[in-house]
Amino acid sequence: FWSPMCTVFSLLQNLSKDKGNLEHKKQLWARGVKHIKFCSKCCWEQLLNGRYFLFEQPNSANSWRIHEVVQLSMHPEVIRTKGDMCAHGMKSKDELGEGFAKKPTG
């Protein structure tokens, strides 16, 4: 099961482009990409040795556009699917109380 850090790839967390230090953001991006590439390599290892893997990221995350992830998801034996985290019990709270969080995930 591979669930790489998705913070730097999150559309929601990157809405405000002017927040924070640009150099720091570049370093975080580079670290995130390095981690995604490592996870992709591990998934390839599983696939090429006849084993299964699960690679999870928010469905709207930019990580799905990274070359290594695109190549992996294009393999004929790989199935990419989408589901909502509420099906796994994820909840969130707001001023109206607690409820299930949809959060589309791939």
PDB file of C-alpha atoms in Angstrom, residues 33-102:
ATOM      1  CA  VAL A  33       8.284  14.429  -6.537  1.00  0.00           C
ATOM      2  CA  LYS A  34      11.243  12.385  -5.301  1.00  0.00           C
ATOM      3  CA  HIS A  35       8.927  10.530  -2.911  1.00  0.00           C
ATOM      4  CA  ILE A  36       6.306   9.916  -5.621  1.00  0.00           C
ATOM      5  CA  LYS A  37       9.005   8.531  -7.933  1.00  0.00           C
ATOM      6  CA  PHE A  38      10.250   6.218  -5.184  1.00  0.00           C
ATOM      7  CA  CYS A  39       6.717   4.939  -4.539  1.00  0.00           C
ATOM      8  CA  SER A  40       6.176   4.435  -8.282  1.00  0.00           C
ATOM      9  CA  LYS A  41       9.393   2.427  -8.464  1.00  0.00           C
ATOM     10  CA  CYS A  42       8.181   0.228  -5.595  1.00  0.00           C
ATOM     11  CA  CYS A  43       4.846  -0.287  -7.369  1.00  0.00           C
ATOM     12  CA  TRP A  44       6.693  -1.323 -10.549  1.00  0.00           C
ATOM     13  CA  GLU A  45       8.694  -3.809  -8.464  1.00  0.00           C
ATOM     14  CA  GLN A  46       5.444  -5.325  -7.198  1.00  0.00           C
ATOM     15  CA  LEU A  47       3.886  -5.407 -10.671  1.00  0.00           C
ATOM     16  CA  LEU A  48       6.877  -6.929 -12.452  1.00  0.00           C
ATOM     17  CA  ASN A  49       7.111  -9.676  -9.849  1.00  0.00           C
ATOM     18  CA  GLY A  50       3.454 -10.684 -10.153  1.00  0.00           C
ATOM     19  CA  ARG A  51       2.360  -9.018  -6.920  1.00  0.00           C
ATOM     20  CA  TYR A  52      -0.335  -6.471  -6.191  1.00  0.00           C
ATOM     21  CA  PHE A  53      -0.058  -2.891  -5.024  1.00  0.00           C
ATOM     22  CA  LEU A  54      -2.349  -0.056  -4.091  1.00  0.00           C
ATOM     23  CA  PHE A  55      -1.284   3.520  -4.818  1.00  0.00           C
ATOM     24  CA  GLU A  56      -3.539   6.120  -3.198  1.00  0.00           C
ATOM     25  CA  GLN A  57      -3.752   9.886  -3.739  1.00  0.00           C
ATOM     26  CA  PRO A  58      -6.574  12.439  -3.728  1.00  0.00           C
ATOM     27  CA  ASN A  59      -8.218  12.169  -7.138  1.00  0.00           C
ATOM     28  CA  SER A  60      -7.583  15.839  -7.979  1.00  0.00           C
ATOM     29  CA  ALA A  61      -3.934  15.844  -6.848  1.00  0.00           C
ATOM     30  CA  ASN A  62      -1.279  16.980  -9.316  1.00  0.00           C
ATOM     31  CA  SER A  63       0.721  13.843  -8.508  1.00  0.00           C
ATOM     32  CA  TRP A  64      -1.408  11.920 -11.029  1.00  0.00           C
ATOM     33  CA  ARG A  65       0.271  14.034 -13.752  1.00  0.00           C
ATOM     34  CA  ILE A  66       3.835  13.093 -12.845  1.00  0.00           C
ATOM     35  CA  HIS A  67       5.399  11.052 -15.654  1.00  0.00           C
ATOM     36  CA  GLU A  68       6.209   7.978 -13.531  1.00  0.00           C
ATOM     37  CA  VAL A  69       2.663   7.812 -12.163  1.00  0.00           C
ATOM     38  CA  VAL A  70       1.140   8.281 -15.632  1.00  0.00           C
ATOM     39  CA  GLN A  71       3.331   5.470 -17.031  1.00  0.00           C
ATOM     40  CA  LEU A  72       2.404   3.173 -14.162  1.00  0.00           C
ATOM     41  CA  SER A  73      -1.317   3.830 -14.490  1.00  0.00           C
ATOM     42  CA  MET A  74      -1.164   3.186 -18.267  1.00  0.00           C
ATOM     43  CA  HIS A  75       0.140  -0.376 -17.806  1.00  0.00           C
ATOM     44  CA  PRO A  76      -2.510  -2.874 -19.008  1.00  0.00           C
ATOM     45  CA  GLU A  77      -2.461  -4.774 -15.713  1.00  0.00           C
ATOM     46  CA  VAL A  78      -3.026  -1.652 -13.619  1.00  0.00           C
ATOM     47  CA  ILE A  79      -6.553  -0.555 -12.802  1.00  0.00           C
ATOM     48  CA  ARG A  80      -7.085   3.031 -11.712  1.00  0.00           C
ATOM     49  CA  THR A  81     -10.337   3.628  -9.940  1.00  0.00           C
ATOM     50  CA  LYS A  82     -11.931   6.389  -7.902  1.00  0.00           C
ATOM     51  CA  GLY A  83     -13.762   6.138  -4.617  1.00  0.00           C
ATOM     52  CA  ASP A  84     -14.831   8.430  -1.853  1.00  0.00           C
ATOM     53  CA  MET A  85     -13.209   8.242   1.561  1.00  0.00           C
ATOM     54  CA  CYS A  86     -16.601   8.370   3.300  1.00  0.00           C
ATOM     55  CA  ALA A  87     -16.967   4.712   2.268  1.00  0.00           C
ATOM     56  CA  HIS A  88     -14.009   4.020   4.557  1.00  0.00           C
ATOM     57  CA  GLY A  89     -15.403   5.987   7.472  1.00  0.00           C
ATOM     58  CA  MET A  90     -13.660   9.342   6.940  1.00  0.00           C
ATOM     59  CA  LYS A  91     -15.477  12.119   8.803  1.00  0.00           C
ATOM     60  CA  SER A  92     -15.173  15.870   9.077  1.00  0.00           C
ATOM     61  CA  LYS A  93     -16.558  18.523  11.431  1.00  0.00           C
ATOM     62  CA  ASP A  94     -17.975  21.953  10.738  1.00  0.00           C
ATOM     63  CA  GLU A  95     -20.376  24.386  12.418  1.00  0.00           C
ATOM     64  CA  LEU A  96     -23.250  21.960  11.763  1.00  0.00           C
ATOM     65  CA  GLY A  97     -21.489  19.060  13.458  1.00  0.00           C
ATOM     66  CA  GLU A  98     -19.769  15.888  12.346  1.00  0.00           C
ATOM     67  CA  GLY A  99     -20.492  14.098   9.082  1.00  0.00           C
ATOM     68  CA  PHE A 100     -18.947  11.892   6.459  1.00  0.00           C
ATOM     69  CA  ALA A 101     -16.299  13.457   4.205  1.00  0.00           C
ATOM     70  CA  LYS A 102     -16.685  12.652   0.516  1.00  0.00           C
TER      71      LYS A 102
END
